[in-house]
Amino acid sequence: MPSQRTKQIVIVGGGYVGMYTALRLQKRLRGELRRGEVAVTVIDPQSYMTYQPFLPEAAAGNLEPRHVVAPLRKVLNRCRIVNGFVTRIDNASKRVTIRPAGSNHGVPERDVEYDMLVVCLGSISRTLPIPGLAECGIGFKTVEEAIFLRNHVIHQLDIAASNPNDEAVRKRALTFVFVGAGFAGIEAIAELEDMARDACKWYPTIDEEEMRWMMVEATDRILPEVGPEMGRWTAEALRRRGIEVKMNTLLKSTEKRHIVLSDGEEFDAGTLVWTAGVKPHPVVKESDLPLDDKSRIKCTADLTVEGLDGVYAAGDNAAVPDLTDTGDFTAPNAQHAVRQAKRLADNIVADLRGKPRKPYVHAYVGSVAGLGLHKGVANVYGLKLRGLPAWFMHRTYHLSRMPTVNRKFRITMDWTLSAFFRREIVSLGELESPRQEFELAAGRQHDI
Ligand SMILES: Cc1cc2nc3c(=O)[nH]c(=O)nc-3n(C[C@H](O)[C@H](O)[C@H](O)COP(=O)(O)OP(=O)(O)OC[C@H]3O[C@@H](n4cnc5c(N)ncnc54)[C@H](O)[C@@H]3O)c2cc1C
């Protein structure tokens, strides 16, 4: 059982909601933490929080991937950080089960008990049972995926340049397909195409017109976050750059990287990125917390879990009533996640001090999206911007939101350097198999 004196606050997930909730708690409960009356534990498999809106720029090589993450131990220096996967939430016994770091070397699962629990495990990619998708596709939610894609896209150019006489190999390597035209998909295709076009200058045997970049979207709208008018403008802007945007089209199959679309078109593609939506984290579904029909945790407006004491939730894994648009729920985005985290932490402090909680009220102010260097689209407070002003707004807004002065400075330096020097176009794909060279030296046979 937790000690009588120390109240255990456990936060599962150290992303937007988790990190910002813990940050606010360590500020507001400074005295209680020092006196040992309260302990805050953050559990996450990663030792860092990822600032996802910067992933497309990290993939494109404008930002160093390390600079788009915030180290949890440094930022949350008065909290306890436990690296591990939460595998079970059992609120009836007030405990979560974790598979801690090192479990692949025999470290066993263990339980962590709590008095107060914050559930913020975010979301995972929502996939469909499309033949070949699990084998060939990749998502775009993590810094690892962003690094992989950058290396992969440059490697495709290497493949095409190294096989000048094999038309089929070249065509396949130079075909890049993205499925799902929300924030992540549009920003990722726009930034990576921009990078690849730039990189072509160093590949004299590749004509940039040979590359085929395609966005496949099941509905008739792209980038719904910025509204229909700006969505249409974004589609036109991408098409002017030579990116094919196929609306009302479904991916039917991708076995052995052979793409089949619902409009009847078939071709091979070396790259398939799946960004067609997200769903709440599956651990939430297996828990004993109340869920809605979309498997989100049912929350009240003050960010407590419906019908439970001492359990709170927010962000992508929670159904939070939208008090500015009654009857609906807040959208799964960073803007709500950060603001909900602040309110959630304040409500925990209110509960600890026997004060009344306050509801979460925040009207969505709009969205900004980067579409490559000096290109963007924005709709903020009804003000619609495109091109350079939107791109500038996208950068300044996200820079202001990036946690820690250290990271803000490093990102500014990355941008400044990229204004003076061309992008790096080195593929470090070998990072995925770092022992290959040594195993070869030690005599193991490899397929090379
Ligand atoms: C590429 C991309 C671009 C985006 N751009 C924008 C944008 O421009 N504007 C905007 O408003 N929103 C944007 N979003 C959405 C925004 O990032 C999310 O809405 C936000 O991160 C949600 O916060 P969260 O805390 O709910 O989840 P997350 O930030 O995803 O945090 C979940 C945390 O849970 C951890 N976790 C996962 N499994 C376990 C486990 N088993 N045990 C313990 N911990 C676990 C994860 O490691 C992670 O740290 C973007 C998303 C992506 C992917």
Short mmCIF file of C-alpha atoms and ligand atoms in Angstrom, two decimals:
data_model
loop_
_atom_site.label_atom_id
_atom_site.label_comp_id
_atom_site.label_asym_id
_atom_site.label_seq_id
_atom_site.Cartn_x
_atom_site.Cartn_y
_atom_site.Cartn_z
CA MET A 1 0.00 0.00 0.00
CA PRO A 2 1.19 3.57 -0.61
CA SER A 3 2.62 5.21 2.52
CA GLN A 4 0.03 7.00 4.72
CA ARG A 5 1.96 10.23 4.44
CA THR A 6 2.95 10.40 0.80
CA LYS A 7 0.11 10.78 -1.65
CA GLN A 8 1.05 8.96 -4.86
CA ILE A 9 0.07 10.73 -8.07
CA VAL A 10 0.79 8.48 -11.05
CA ILE A 11 0.70 9.83 -14.62
CA VAL A 12 0.62 7.19 -17.36
CA GLY A 13 2.01 8.63 -20.60
CA GLY A 14 4.62 11.39 -20.75
CA GLY A 15 3.46 13.10 -23.96
CA TYR A 16 1.75 16.48 -24.25
CA VAL A 17 -0.79 15.96 -21.47
CA GLY A 18 1.50 13.89 -19.25
CA MET A 19 4.50 16.19 -19.42
CA TYR A 20 2.59 19.45 -19.09
CA THR A 21 0.46 18.08 -16.22
CA ALA A 22 3.57 16.96 -14.33
CA LEU A 23 5.32 20.27 -15.07
CA ARG A 24 2.44 22.24 -13.60
CA LEU A 25 2.15 19.92 -10.59
CA GLN A 26 5.85 20.23 -9.76
CA LYS A 27 5.46 24.01 -9.90
CA ARG A 28 2.26 24.25 -7.87
CA LEU A 29 3.08 21.48 -5.36
CA ARG A 30 6.68 22.52 -4.80
CA GLY A 31 6.29 22.59 -0.97
CA GLU A 32 4.33 19.34 -0.74
CA LEU A 33 6.88 17.57 -2.99
CA ARG A 34 9.79 18.85 -0.89
CA ARG A 35 8.15 17.73 2.36
CA GLY A 36 7.36 14.31 0.90
CA GLU A 37 3.61 14.74 1.30
CA VAL A 38 3.08 14.13 -2.40
CA ALA A 39 5.04 12.18 -5.04
CA VAL A 40 4.50 12.51 -8.78
CA THR A 41 5.51 9.55 -10.98
CA VAL A 42 5.44 9.71 -14.79
CA ILE A 43 5.48 6.38 -16.64
CA ASP A 44 6.43 6.30 -20.33
CA PRO A 45 8.49 3.89 -22.46
CA GLN A 46 10.41 6.89 -23.82
CA SER A 47 12.63 9.13 -21.74
CA TYR A 48 11.44 12.13 -23.76
CA MET A 49 8.31 13.95 -24.85
CA THR A 50 7.96 14.34 -28.63
CA TYR A 51 6.80 17.67 -30.04
CA GLN A 52 4.85 16.06 -32.91
CA PRO A 53 4.11 19.19 -34.99
CA PHE A 54 7.86 19.44 -35.66
CA LEU A 55 8.20 15.83 -36.89
CA PRO A 56 7.69 16.77 -40.58
CA GLU A 57 10.53 19.32 -40.34
CA ALA A 58 12.72 16.75 -38.58
CA ALA A 59 11.98 14.27 -41.37
CA ALA A 60 12.84 16.90 -43.97
CA GLY A 61 16.19 17.63 -42.32
CA ASN A 62 15.43 21.26 -41.34
CA LEU A 63 15.56 20.28 -37.68
CA GLU A 64 17.86 17.94 -35.81
CA PRO A 65 15.58 15.10 -34.51
CA ARG A 66 17.02 15.41 -30.98
CA HIS A 67 15.87 19.02 -30.87
CA VAL A 68 12.17 18.16 -31.35
CA VAL A 69 12.01 16.12 -28.15
CA ALA A 70 12.11 17.32 -24.53
CA PRO A 71 14.04 15.11 -22.05
CA LEU A 72 11.61 14.17 -19.26
CA ARG A 73 14.22 13.79 -16.50
CA LYS A 74 15.59 17.25 -17.15
CA VAL A 75 12.24 19.02 -17.51
CA LEU A 76 10.52 17.15 -14.65
CA ASN A 77 13.40 17.19 -12.18
CA ARG A 78 11.12 17.04 -9.13
CA CYS A 79 9.10 14.09 -10.47
CA ARG A 80 9.98 10.42 -10.63
CA ILE A 81 10.36 9.11 -14.19
CA VAL A 82 9.82 5.40 -14.78
CA ASN A 83 10.55 4.09 -18.27
CA GLY A 84 8.23 1.25 -19.15
CA PHE A 85 5.03 0.24 -20.93
CA VAL A 86 1.83 0.35 -18.91
CA THR A 87 0.18 -2.95 -19.80
CA ARG A 88 -2.85 -2.80 -17.51
CA ILE A 89 -4.89 -0.24 -15.59
CA ASP A 90 -6.93 -1.75 -12.76
CA ASN A 91 -8.68 1.08 -10.99
CA ALA A 92 -10.64 -1.31 -8.76
CA SER A 93 -7.37 -2.16 -6.98
CA LYS A 94 -5.81 1.30 -7.64
CA ARG A 95 -2.81 -0.06 -9.48
CA VAL A 96 -1.23 -0.10 -12.92
CA THR A 97 0.96 -2.90 -14.23
CA ILE A 98 4.12 -1.93 -16.06
CA ARG A 99 6.62 -3.75 -18.26
CA PRO A 100 9.71 -1.77 -17.26
CA ALA A 101 12.72 -0.90 -19.39
CA GLY A 102 14.96 -3.97 -19.46
CA SER A 103 12.07 -6.44 -19.67
CA ASN A 104 13.64 -7.93 -22.82
CA HIS A 105 16.58 -8.90 -20.56
CA GLY A 106 14.36 -10.67 -18.06
CA VAL A 107 13.19 -7.80 -15.82
CA PRO A 108 9.67 -8.87 -14.73
CA GLU A 109 6.43 -6.87 -14.91
CA ARG A 110 5.49 -5.08 -11.71
CA ASP A 111 2.60 -3.14 -10.21
CA VAL A 112 2.63 0.53 -9.29
CA GLU A 113 0.03 1.67 -6.77
CA TYR A 114 -1.59 5.08 -6.78
CA ASP A 115 -3.91 7.39 -4.89
CA MET A 116 -4.53 9.62 -7.89
CA LEU A 117 -4.18 8.56 -11.51
CA VAL A 118 -3.86 10.60 -14.70
CA VAL A 119 -4.45 8.61 -17.91
CA CYS A 120 -2.91 10.26 -20.98
CA LEU A 121 -1.67 7.50 -23.27
CA GLY A 122 -2.61 9.41 -26.42
CA SER A 123 -3.54 7.58 -29.60
CA ILE A 124 -2.12 5.09 -32.09
CA SER A 125 -2.52 4.89 -35.87
CA ARG A 126 -5.94 3.64 -36.94
CA THR A 127 -5.27 1.00 -39.59
CA LEU A 128 -7.54 -1.18 -41.75
CA PRO A 129 -7.15 -4.84 -42.74
CA ILE A 130 -5.67 -3.95 -46.15
CA PRO A 131 -3.55 -6.75 -47.68
CA GLY A 132 0.16 -5.92 -47.34
CA LEU A 133 -0.33 -2.80 -45.18
CA ALA A 134 1.21 -4.23 -41.99
CA GLU A 135 4.27 -5.47 -43.95
CA CYS A 136 4.91 -2.45 -46.20
CA GLY A 137 3.42 0.61 -44.50
CA ILE A 138 4.85 2.97 -41.91
CA GLY A 139 3.10 5.55 -39.71
CA PHE A 140 4.17 9.09 -38.91
CA LYS A 141 3.68 9.64 -35.19
CA THR A 142 7.10 9.15 -33.62
CA VAL A 143 10.55 10.66 -33.97
CA GLU A 144 11.85 7.19 -34.90
CA GLU A 145 9.41 7.06 -37.83
CA ALA A 146 10.44 10.57 -38.93
CA ILE A 147 14.16 9.61 -38.88
CA PHE A 148 13.41 6.34 -40.68
CA LEU A 149 11.43 8.11 -43.42
CA ARG A 150 14.12 10.70 -44.02
CA ASN A 151 16.75 7.96 -44.43
CA HIS A 152 14.37 5.84 -46.48
CA VAL A 153 13.43 8.61 -48.96
CA ILE A 154 17.09 9.51 -49.56
CA HIS A 155 17.90 5.81 -49.91
CA GLN A 156 15.23 5.55 -52.64
CA LEU A 157 17.10 8.26 -54.56
CA ASP A 158 20.32 6.25 -54.04
CA ILE A 159 18.58 3.15 -55.45
CA ALA A 160 17.30 5.02 -58.52
CA ALA A 161 20.68 6.65 -59.17
CA SER A 162 22.52 3.33 -58.81
CA ASN A 163 20.29 1.50 -61.32
CA PRO A 164 20.24 3.86 -64.30
CA ASN A 165 19.24 1.16 -66.79
CA ASP A 166 16.56 -0.64 -64.81
CA GLU A 167 13.39 1.31 -65.51
CA ALA A 168 11.16 -0.79 -63.20
CA VAL A 169 13.50 -0.45 -60.21
CA ARG A 170 13.86 3.30 -60.75
CA LYS A 171 10.12 3.84 -61.12
CA ARG A 172 9.34 1.90 -57.97
CA ALA A 173 12.02 3.67 -55.93
CA LEU A 174 10.84 7.09 -57.10
CA THR A 175 7.16 6.49 -56.25
CA PHE A 176 6.02 7.74 -52.82
CA VAL A 177 2.45 7.17 -51.62
CA PHE A 178 0.83 8.72 -48.54
CA VAL A 179 -2.63 7.67 -47.34
CA GLY A 180 -4.69 10.10 -45.23
CA ALA A 181 -4.75 13.87 -45.78
CA GLY A 182 -4.97 15.20 -42.22
CA PHE A 183 -2.28 17.31 -40.50
CA ALA A 184 0.32 14.56 -40.25
CA GLY A 185 -0.11 13.27 -43.82
CA ILE A 186 -0.19 16.64 -45.59
CA GLU A 187 2.73 18.11 -43.65
CA ALA A 188 4.78 14.93 -44.07
CA ILE A 189 4.26 14.62 -47.86
CA ALA A 190 4.82 18.35 -48.39
CA GLU A 191 8.05 18.51 -46.37
CA LEU A 192 9.51 15.25 -47.70
CA GLU A 193 8.72 16.10 -51.34
CA ASP A 194 10.36 19.48 -50.81
CA MET A 195 13.45 17.78 -49.38
CA ALA A 196 13.61 15.14 -52.16
CA ARG A 197 13.26 17.78 -54.89
CA ASP A 198 16.10 19.73 -53.29
CA ALA A 199 18.20 16.55 -52.97
CA CYS A 200 17.74 15.76 -56.70
CA LYS A 201 20.29 18.51 -57.44
CA TRP A 202 22.95 16.10 -56.15
CA TYR A 203 21.67 13.20 -58.28
CA PRO A 204 22.49 14.20 -61.86
CA THR A 205 20.97 10.99 -63.26
CA ILE A 206 17.56 11.69 -61.68
CA ASP A 207 15.24 14.22 -63.29
CA GLU A 208 13.00 15.55 -60.48
CA GLU A 209 10.00 15.13 -62.79
CA GLU A 210 10.65 11.38 -62.66
CA MET A 211 9.54 11.30 -59.02
CA ARG A 212 5.90 10.50 -58.35
CA TRP A 213 4.42 11.78 -55.08
CA MET A 214 0.81 10.87 -54.36
CA MET A 215 -1.67 11.64 -51.59
CA VAL A 216 -4.62 9.22 -51.37
CA GLU A 217 -7.63 10.44 -49.36
CA ALA A 218 -10.85 8.52 -48.76
CA THR A 219 -13.08 11.60 -48.35
CA ASP A 220 -13.57 14.71 -50.49
CA ARG A 221 -11.65 16.97 -48.07
CA ILE A 222 -8.02 17.49 -47.22
CA LEU A 223 -6.63 19.15 -44.11
CA PRO A 224 -10.08 19.47 -42.45
CA GLU A 225 -8.37 21.29 -39.54
CA VAL A 226 -8.02 24.53 -41.59
CA GLY A 227 -11.53 24.54 -43.06
CA PRO A 228 -12.87 23.69 -46.56
CA GLU A 229 -11.63 26.83 -48.35
CA MET A 230 -8.03 26.53 -47.15
CA GLY A 231 -8.18 22.77 -47.67
CA ARG A 232 -9.06 23.33 -51.35
CA TRP A 233 -6.27 25.88 -51.64
CA THR A 234 -3.79 23.41 -50.10
CA ALA A 235 -4.83 20.70 -52.60
CA GLU A 236 -4.30 23.14 -55.49
CA ALA A 237 -0.94 24.30 -54.10
CA LEU A 238 0.27 20.69 -53.81
CA ARG A 239 -0.96 19.86 -57.32
CA ARG A 240 0.89 22.89 -58.72
CA ARG A 241 4.06 21.36 -57.22
CA GLY A 242 3.36 18.13 -59.09
CA ILE A 243 2.01 16.17 -56.09
CA GLU A 244 -0.99 14.06 -57.14
CA VAL A 245 -3.92 14.47 -54.75
CA LYS A 246 -6.55 11.75 -55.18
CA MET A 247 -9.79 12.42 -53.27
CA ASN A 248 -12.59 9.88 -52.70
CA THR A 249 -10.04 7.13 -53.31
CA LEU A 250 -9.21 4.11 -51.17
CA LEU A 251 -6.08 2.01 -50.89
CA LYS A 252 -7.25 -1.55 -51.66
CA SER A 253 -4.01 -3.52 -51.47
CA THR A 254 -0.26 -3.05 -51.14
CA GLU A 255 1.07 -6.61 -51.21
CA LYS A 256 4.77 -6.76 -52.08
CA ARG A 257 4.64 -2.97 -52.47
CA HIS A 258 2.23 -3.26 -55.41
CA ILE A 259 -0.33 -0.51 -54.84
CA VAL A 260 -3.95 -1.07 -55.92
CA LEU A 261 -6.35 1.88 -55.61
CA SER A 262 -10.16 1.94 -55.67
CA ASP A 263 -10.12 4.02 -58.89
CA GLY A 264 -8.54 1.04 -60.66
CA GLU A 265 -4.98 2.35 -60.83
CA GLU A 266 -2.15 -0.12 -60.01
CA PHE A 267 1.59 0.51 -59.71
CA ASP A 268 4.65 -0.34 -57.58
CA ALA A 269 5.84 2.08 -54.88
CA GLY A 270 8.97 1.94 -52.74
CA THR A 271 7.33 4.04 -50.01
CA LEU A 272 3.91 3.80 -48.35
CA VAL A 273 3.12 6.11 -45.43
CA TRP A 274 -0.13 5.57 -43.53
CA THR A 275 -1.53 8.67 -41.81
CA ALA A 276 -5.24 7.88 -42.07
CA GLY A 277 -6.35 8.82 -38.59
CA VAL A 278 -5.80 7.73 -35.03
CA LYS A 279 -7.65 5.80 -32.34
CA PRO A 280 -7.28 5.87 -28.54
CA HIS A 281 -4.48 3.78 -27.05
CA PRO A 282 -5.49 0.08 -26.75
CA VAL A 283 -4.48 -0.17 -23.05
CA VAL A 284 -7.40 2.16 -22.32
CA LYS A 285 -9.78 -0.32 -23.99
CA GLU A 286 -8.53 -3.17 -21.79
CA SER A 287 -8.88 -1.12 -18.57
CA ASP A 288 -11.82 -0.97 -16.16
CA LEU A 289 -12.39 2.74 -16.89
CA PRO A 290 -15.71 3.85 -18.48
CA LEU A 291 -15.41 4.23 -22.27
CA ASP A 292 -17.57 5.77 -25.02
CA ASP A 293 -18.41 4.12 -28.36
CA LYS A 294 -15.06 5.30 -29.82
CA SER A 295 -13.11 3.66 -26.95
CA ARG A 296 -12.23 7.03 -25.43
CA ILE A 297 -12.32 7.49 -21.65
CA LYS A 298 -15.57 9.17 -20.61
CA CYS A 299 -14.62 12.43 -18.90
CA THR A 300 -16.43 15.25 -17.19
CA ALA A 301 -15.71 18.86 -18.15
CA ASP A 302 -13.39 19.15 -15.13
CA LEU A 303 -11.28 16.31 -16.58
CA THR A 304 -12.12 13.67 -14.00
CA VAL A 305 -13.18 10.25 -15.26
CA GLU A 306 -16.96 9.85 -15.05
CA GLY A 307 -18.11 8.27 -11.80
CA LEU A 308 -14.62 7.73 -10.34
CA ASP A 309 -12.72 9.45 -7.54
CA GLY A 310 -9.10 10.44 -8.04
CA VAL A 311 -8.90 9.42 -11.71
CA TYR A 312 -8.32 12.05 -14.40
CA ALA A 313 -7.84 11.89 -18.17
CA ALA A 314 -7.28 14.28 -21.10
CA GLY A 315 -5.83 14.47 -24.60
CA ASP A 316 -6.26 12.06 -27.50
CA ASN A 317 -7.42 9.14 -25.31
CA ALA A 318 -10.24 11.07 -23.61
CA ALA A 319 -13.76 12.21 -24.59
CA VAL A 320 -13.80 15.69 -23.04
CA PRO A 321 -17.06 17.66 -23.39
CA ASP A 322 -16.57 20.76 -25.53
CA LEU A 323 -18.28 23.49 -23.50
CA THR A 324 -17.79 26.01 -26.31
CA ASP A 325 -19.85 23.88 -28.71
CA THR A 326 -22.26 22.00 -26.46
CA GLY A 327 -22.96 18.36 -27.20
CA ASP A 328 -19.64 17.70 -28.95
CA PHE A 329 -16.17 16.71 -27.67
CA THR A 330 -12.85 18.53 -27.92
CA ALA A 331 -10.75 17.56 -30.97
CA PRO A 332 -7.64 15.38 -30.52
CA ASN A 333 -4.95 18.01 -31.05
CA ALA A 334 -1.98 19.61 -29.34
CA GLN A 335 -3.75 22.86 -28.63
CA HIS A 336 -6.39 21.16 -26.45
CA ALA A 337 -3.87 18.71 -24.97
CA VAL A 338 -1.62 21.47 -23.57
CA ARG A 339 -4.49 23.54 -22.20
CA GLN A 340 -6.28 20.52 -20.74
CA ALA A 341 -3.06 19.50 -18.98
CA LYS A 342 -2.93 22.86 -17.18
CA ARG A 343 -6.57 22.66 -16.09
CA LEU A 344 -6.17 19.00 -15.08
CA ALA A 345 -3.16 19.77 -12.86
CA ASP A 346 -4.98 22.72 -11.29
CA ASN A 347 -7.97 20.47 -10.55
CA ILE A 348 -5.70 17.88 -8.88
CA VAL A 349 -4.27 20.67 -6.70
CA ALA A 350 -7.84 21.82 -5.93
CA ASP A 351 -8.80 18.25 -4.90
CA LEU A 352 -5.73 17.97 -2.66
CA ARG A 353 -6.57 21.28 -0.99
CA GLY A 354 -10.32 20.64 -0.72
CA LYS A 355 -11.19 23.45 -3.13
CA PRO A 356 -13.76 23.28 -5.98
CA ARG A 357 -12.57 22.15 -9.42
CA LYS A 358 -13.07 24.27 -12.53
CA PRO A 359 -14.30 23.03 -15.91
CA TYR A 360 -12.13 23.04 -19.05
CA VAL A 361 -13.36 25.75 -21.42
CA HIS A 362 -11.38 26.65 -24.51
CA ALA A 363 -12.60 27.63 -27.97
CA TYR A 364 -10.45 26.23 -30.77
CA VAL A 365 -8.60 29.24 -32.21
CA GLY A 366 -7.52 27.69 -35.49
CA SER A 367 -4.69 25.80 -37.15
CA VAL A 368 -1.37 26.36 -38.90
CA ALA A 369 0.40 23.86 -41.17
CA GLY A 370 3.82 23.90 -42.86
CA LEU A 371 3.96 22.71 -46.47
CA GLY A 372 7.73 22.81 -47.04
CA LEU A 373 10.32 25.59 -46.91
CA HIS A 374 8.59 29.03 -47.13
CA LYS A 375 5.22 27.38 -47.83
CA GLY A 376 2.26 27.01 -45.49
CA VAL A 377 -1.42 27.47 -44.77
CA ALA A 378 -3.12 28.94 -41.69
CA ASN A 379 -6.59 29.74 -40.39
CA VAL A 380 -6.31 31.48 -37.03
CA TYR A 381 -9.20 33.45 -35.44
CA GLY A 382 -10.77 33.38 -38.92
CA LEU A 383 -7.69 35.03 -40.47
CA LYS A 384 -6.72 32.94 -43.51
CA LEU A 385 -3.10 33.03 -44.63
CA ARG A 386 -1.16 31.14 -47.31
CA GLY A 387 2.41 30.79 -48.51
CA LEU A 388 5.24 32.64 -46.72
CA PRO A 389 3.15 34.47 -44.03
CA ALA A 390 1.41 31.19 -43.07
CA TRP A 391 4.73 29.34 -42.99
CA PHE A 392 6.19 32.08 -40.77
CA MET A 393 3.18 31.88 -38.45
CA HIS A 394 3.50 28.07 -38.33
CA ARG A 395 7.15 28.33 -37.27
CA THR A 396 6.73 31.12 -34.71
CA TYR A 397 3.62 29.55 -33.15
CA HIS A 398 5.22 26.14 -32.69
CA LEU A 399 8.53 27.61 -31.53
CA SER A 400 6.65 29.49 -28.80
CA ARG A 401 4.99 26.22 -27.72
CA MET A 402 8.14 24.07 -27.74
CA PRO A 403 9.06 23.19 -24.14
CA THR A 404 12.32 24.52 -22.59
CA VAL A 405 14.45 27.50 -23.55
CA ASN A 406 17.23 25.06 -24.49
CA ARG A 407 15.10 23.46 -27.22
CA LYS A 408 13.74 26.81 -28.44
CA PHE A 409 17.32 28.03 -28.88
CA ARG A 410 18.51 24.87 -30.62
CA ILE A 411 15.56 24.94 -33.04
CA THR A 412 16.21 28.61 -33.84
CA MET A 413 19.86 27.72 -34.51
CA ASP A 414 18.82 24.83 -36.82
CA TRP A 415 16.59 27.18 -38.82
CA THR A 416 19.29 29.86 -38.96
CA LEU A 417 21.88 27.38 -40.20
CA SER A 418 19.51 25.99 -42.81
CA ALA A 419 19.04 29.55 -44.16
CA PHE A 420 22.79 29.72 -44.93
CA PHE A 421 23.66 26.14 -45.85
CA ARG A 422 21.90 23.58 -48.04
CA ARG A 423 20.12 20.69 -46.37
CA GLU A 424 22.04 17.57 -45.42
CA ILE A 425 21.12 14.76 -47.82
CA VAL A 426 22.96 11.88 -46.18
CA SER A 427 20.99 8.69 -45.53
CA LEU A 428 22.02 7.04 -42.26
CA GLY A 429 19.79 4.01 -42.82
CA GLU A 430 22.55 1.76 -41.43
CA LEU A 431 21.60 3.09 -37.97
CA GLU A 432 18.83 0.48 -38.09
CA SER A 433 21.34 -2.38 -38.14
CA PRO A 434 24.46 -1.03 -36.38
CA ARG A 435 25.94 -4.47 -35.64
CA GLN A 436 26.02 -5.62 -39.28
CA GLU A 437 29.61 -4.49 -39.95
CA PHE A 438 30.92 -6.07 -36.74
CA GLU A 439 29.02 -9.33 -37.28
CA LEU A 440 30.58 -9.53 -40.75
CA ALA A 441 34.03 -8.96 -39.23
CA ALA A 442 33.28 -11.67 -36.66
CA GLY A 443 32.51 -14.13 -39.47
CA ARG A 444 28.71 -14.23 -39.61
CA GLN A 445 27.32 -14.47 -43.15
CA HIS A 446 24.97 -11.70 -44.28
CA ASP A 447 22.78 -11.06 -47.29
CA ILE A 448 24.42 -7.94 -48.66
C1 LIG B 1 3.01 14.31 -37.27
C2 LIG B 1 2.01 14.97 -36.38
C3 LIG B 1 1.81 16.34 -36.49
C4 LIG B 1 0.90 16.98 -35.67
N1 LIG B 1 0.74 18.32 -35.80
C5 LIG B 1 -0.14 18.97 -35.02
C6 LIG B 1 -0.30 20.38 -35.15
O1 LIG B 1 0.34 21.02 -35.97
N2 LIG B 1 -1.19 20.99 -34.32
C7 LIG B 1 -1.93 20.29 -33.39
O2 LIG B 1 -2.72 20.89 -32.64
N3 LIG B 1 -1.79 18.95 -33.22
C8 LIG B 1 -0.91 18.27 -34.03
N4 LIG B 1 -0.77 16.91 -33.88
C9 LIG B 1 -1.58 16.19 -32.86
C10 LIG B 1 -0.96 16.29 -31.46
O3 LIG B 1 0.43 16.01 -31.49
C11 LIG B 1 -1.68 15.31 -30.50
O4 LIG B 1 -3.05 15.65 -30.47
C12 LIG B 1 -1.12 15.39 -29.06
O5 LIG B 1 0.19 14.87 -29.05
C13 LIG B 1 -1.99 14.60 -28.07
O6 LIG B 1 -1.39 14.62 -26.80
P1 LIG B 1 -1.53 13.35 -25.80
O7 LIG B 1 -0.82 13.73 -24.56
O8 LIG B 1 -2.96 12.96 -25.72
O9 LIG B 1 -0.78 12.18 -26.56
P2 LIG B 1 0.78 12.04 -26.89
O10 LIG B 1 1.44 13.38 -26.96
O11 LIG B 1 0.86 11.17 -28.09
O12 LIG B 1 1.35 11.27 -25.60
C14 LIG B 1 1.09 9.92 -25.33
C15 LIG B 1 2.28 9.38 -24.55
O13 LIG B 1 1.96 8.07 -24.08
C16 LIG B 1 3.13 7.28 -24.18
N5 LIG B 1 2.75 5.87 -24.22
C17 LIG B 1 2.31 5.15 -25.27
N6 LIG B 1 2.07 3.88 -24.90
C18 LIG B 1 2.36 3.80 -23.58
C19 LIG B 1 2.29 2.77 -22.63
N7 LIG B 1 1.86 1.53 -22.94
N8 LIG B 1 2.66 3.05 -21.35
C20 LIG B 1 3.08 4.29 -21.00
N9 LIG B 1 3.15 5.30 -21.87
C21 LIG B 1 2.78 5.07 -23.15
C22 LIG B 1 3.80 7.75 -25.47
O14 LIG B 1 5.17 7.39 -25.50
C23 LIG B 1 3.56 9.25 -25.37
O15 LIG B 1 4.63 9.89 -24.74
C24 LIG B 1 0.14 16.24 -34.70
C25 LIG B 1 0.35 14.86 -34.59
C26 LIG B 1 1.27 14.23 -35.42
C27 LIG B 1 1.46 12.74 -35.28
#
